[in-house]
Amino acid sequence: MRRAAPSAEPLTGTPAAASIATAGAGAAVLALGAAVVLSPDGIEDGPVVCPFRRLTGLPCPGCGLTRSWVYLAHGRWDDAYSAHPFGIVAMAAAVALVAAVVLGLVTRRPMPDVDRVLRRTWALAVVAAWLVFGVVRLGSAL
C-alpha cells in the first residue's frame, strides 16, 4: 500500500484541539523547566501560592504538586511521593503531552485531542482518585 505524501493541511482536524494541546504543552514545558530550576532544598520553606490554602489554611487537592515535581526533577522519588502521590502521574502526563505535541509538529500529524483523552475511562478514574485523595487529605486536616 502506498503512503500519501504529507500535505499542507492543518496539523489537526480541529484548530481548537491543536490550540489546547499546544497551549497545554507550552505550560507543561514551563512547569517542567521550573521544577528543574527550583532547588529541592528550599522548596518546603517557600511561600504559599495556592489561593484556597491562603484563604482557608487547608490544602486543596493540588497542594504539594509543585513540591512533588521539584523533587522528581532532582531524583528524590520518596520526597516527591510524600509531597503529593499524584505528582508522579501528573509529571508523566505532562511529559507525554509535550512528546505528543512535538511528535505531531515534527511529523505533521494531528495533535493529540486532550479533551478526548480526558474522557477515557482510565483518565476519569485517575481524576476521581486524585479528587478522593484531596477530600480525604482535607478531611484529615480539619
Short mmCIF file of C-alpha atoms in Angstrom, two decimals:
data_model
loop_
_atom_site.label_atom_id
_atom_site.label_comp_id
_atom_site.label_asym_id
_atom_site.label_seq_id
_atom_site.Cartn_x
_atom_site.Cartn_y
_atom_site.Cartn_z
CA MET A 1 0.00 0.00 0.00
CA ARG A 2 1.33 3.38 -0.95
CA ARG A 3 1.51 6.15 1.67
CA ALA A 4 0.32 9.62 0.83
CA ALA A 5 2.82 12.43 0.94
CA PRO A 6 2.46 14.91 3.82
CA SER A 7 0.07 17.65 2.89
CA ALA A 8 -0.09 21.30 3.76
CA GLU A 9 -3.33 20.64 5.66
CA PRO A 10 -3.60 21.78 9.27
CA LEU A 11 -1.90 19.58 11.86
CA THR A 12 -5.20 18.52 13.37
CA GLY A 13 -8.81 18.07 12.41
CA THR A 14 -9.89 20.99 14.57
CA PRO A 15 -7.96 24.16 15.28
CA ALA A 16 -9.33 24.20 18.84
CA ALA A 17 -7.83 20.78 19.62
CA ALA A 18 -4.45 21.89 18.26
CA SER A 19 -4.59 25.11 20.29
CA ILE A 20 -5.46 23.30 23.52
CA ALA A 21 -2.74 20.69 23.02
CA THR A 22 -0.14 23.29 22.08
CA ALA A 23 -1.03 25.60 24.97
CA GLY A 24 -1.03 22.68 27.40
CA ALA A 25 2.35 21.50 26.13
CA GLY A 26 3.73 25.04 26.44
CA ALA A 27 2.51 25.30 30.04
CA ALA A 28 3.94 21.85 30.75
CA VAL A 29 7.35 22.86 29.38
CA LEU A 30 7.34 25.95 31.63
CA ALA A 31 6.32 23.91 34.68
CA LEU A 32 8.88 21.20 33.95
CA GLY A 33 11.55 23.87 33.48
CA ALA A 34 10.63 25.49 36.79
CA ALA A 35 10.83 22.10 38.51
CA VAL A 36 14.37 21.68 37.21
CA VAL A 37 15.46 25.22 38.14
CA LEU A 38 13.97 25.34 41.65
CA SER A 39 16.09 23.85 44.42
CA PRO A 40 14.56 20.99 46.38
CA ASP A 41 16.47 22.11 49.47
CA GLY A 42 14.34 25.23 49.97
CA ILE A 43 11.07 24.12 48.41
CA GLU A 44 9.37 23.34 51.74
CA ASP A 45 10.05 26.87 53.04
CA GLY A 46 8.67 28.77 50.05
CA PRO A 47 5.60 30.99 50.02
CA VAL A 48 2.10 29.53 49.89
CA VAL A 49 0.82 30.27 46.37
CA CYS A 50 -2.40 28.23 46.49
CA PRO A 51 -5.37 30.64 46.77
CA PHE A 52 -7.53 28.04 48.55
CA ARG A 53 -4.83 27.36 51.14
CA ARG A 54 -4.16 31.07 51.63
CA LEU A 55 -7.86 31.71 52.31
CA THR A 56 -8.65 28.65 54.43
CA GLY A 57 -5.33 27.33 55.71
CA LEU A 58 -6.38 23.93 54.35
CA PRO A 59 -4.78 22.00 51.47
CA CYS A 60 -6.58 21.77 48.14
CA PRO A 61 -6.34 18.58 46.01
CA GLY A 62 -3.41 20.11 44.12
CA CYS A 63 -1.40 21.32 47.10
CA GLY A 64 2.01 19.69 47.01
CA LEU A 65 2.19 19.08 43.26
CA THR A 66 4.83 21.76 42.73
CA ARG A 67 7.00 20.34 45.50
CA SER A 68 6.47 16.84 44.12
CA TRP A 69 7.62 17.91 40.64
CA VAL A 70 10.69 19.68 42.03
CA TYR A 71 11.66 16.57 43.99
CA LEU A 72 11.06 14.39 40.92
CA ALA A 73 13.17 16.64 38.71
CA HIS A 74 16.02 16.19 41.16
CA GLY A 75 15.61 12.43 41.55
CA ARG A 76 14.16 12.46 45.05
CA TRP A 77 11.35 9.95 44.46
CA ASP A 78 10.42 9.33 48.12
CA ASP A 79 10.13 13.04 48.84
CA ALA A 80 8.10 13.51 45.65
CA TYR A 81 5.64 10.82 46.70
CA SER A 82 5.41 12.29 50.21
CA ALA A 83 4.72 15.78 48.87
CA HIS A 84 1.89 14.54 46.62
CA PRO A 85 1.41 10.96 45.37
CA PHE A 86 -0.22 12.17 42.15
CA GLY A 87 2.78 14.36 41.28
CA ILE A 88 4.41 11.39 39.59
CA VAL A 89 1.30 10.78 37.47
CA ALA A 90 0.92 14.47 36.65
CA MET A 91 4.55 14.82 35.60
CA ALA A 92 4.34 11.69 33.43
CA ALA A 93 1.21 13.10 31.76
CA ALA A 94 2.94 16.45 31.18
CA VAL A 95 5.97 14.78 29.59
CA ALA A 96 3.68 12.60 27.43
CA LEU A 97 1.74 15.65 26.24
CA VAL A 98 4.92 17.54 25.33
CA ALA A 99 6.26 14.49 23.48
CA ALA A 100 2.98 14.01 21.58
CA VAL A 101 2.84 17.66 20.52
CA VAL A 102 6.49 17.72 19.45
CA LEU A 103 5.97 14.47 17.52
CA GLY A 104 2.87 15.95 15.87
CA LEU A 105 4.78 19.07 14.86
CA VAL A 106 7.77 17.16 13.52
CA THR A 107 5.77 14.55 11.58
CA ARG A 108 2.96 16.96 10.60
CA ARG A 109 0.40 14.59 12.07
CA PRO A 110 -2.66 15.57 14.11
CA MET A 111 -2.12 16.93 17.59
CA PRO A 112 -3.47 14.90 20.49
CA ASP A 113 -7.09 15.66 21.32
CA VAL A 114 -6.73 16.37 25.05
CA ASP A 115 -10.49 16.53 25.57
CA ARG A 116 -10.94 13.08 24.06
CA VAL A 117 -8.12 11.62 26.16
CA LEU A 118 -9.58 13.08 29.35
CA ARG A 119 -12.95 11.44 28.61
CA ARG A 120 -11.48 7.93 28.61
CA THR A 121 -12.42 5.68 31.49
CA TRP A 122 -8.87 5.34 32.81
CA ALA A 123 -8.34 9.12 32.78
CA LEU A 124 -11.62 9.71 34.60
CA ALA A 125 -10.62 7.06 37.16
CA VAL A 126 -7.28 8.81 37.78
CA VAL A 127 -9.00 12.19 38.20
CA ALA A 128 -11.59 10.65 40.53
CA ALA A 129 -8.87 9.00 42.64
CA TRP A 130 -6.99 12.31 42.80
CA LEU A 131 -10.13 14.13 43.99
CA VAL A 132 -10.87 11.42 46.58
CA PHE A 133 -7.29 11.77 47.81
CA GLY A 134 -7.80 15.54 48.08
CA VAL A 135 -11.06 15.17 50.01
CA VAL A 136 -9.54 12.63 52.41
CA ARG A 137 -6.50 14.84 52.96
CA LEU A 138 -8.77 17.84 53.51
CA GLY A 139 -10.86 15.86 55.99
CA SER A 140 -7.77 14.77 57.92
CA ALA A 141 -6.56 18.38 58.12
CA LEU A 142 -9.76 19.57 59.81
#
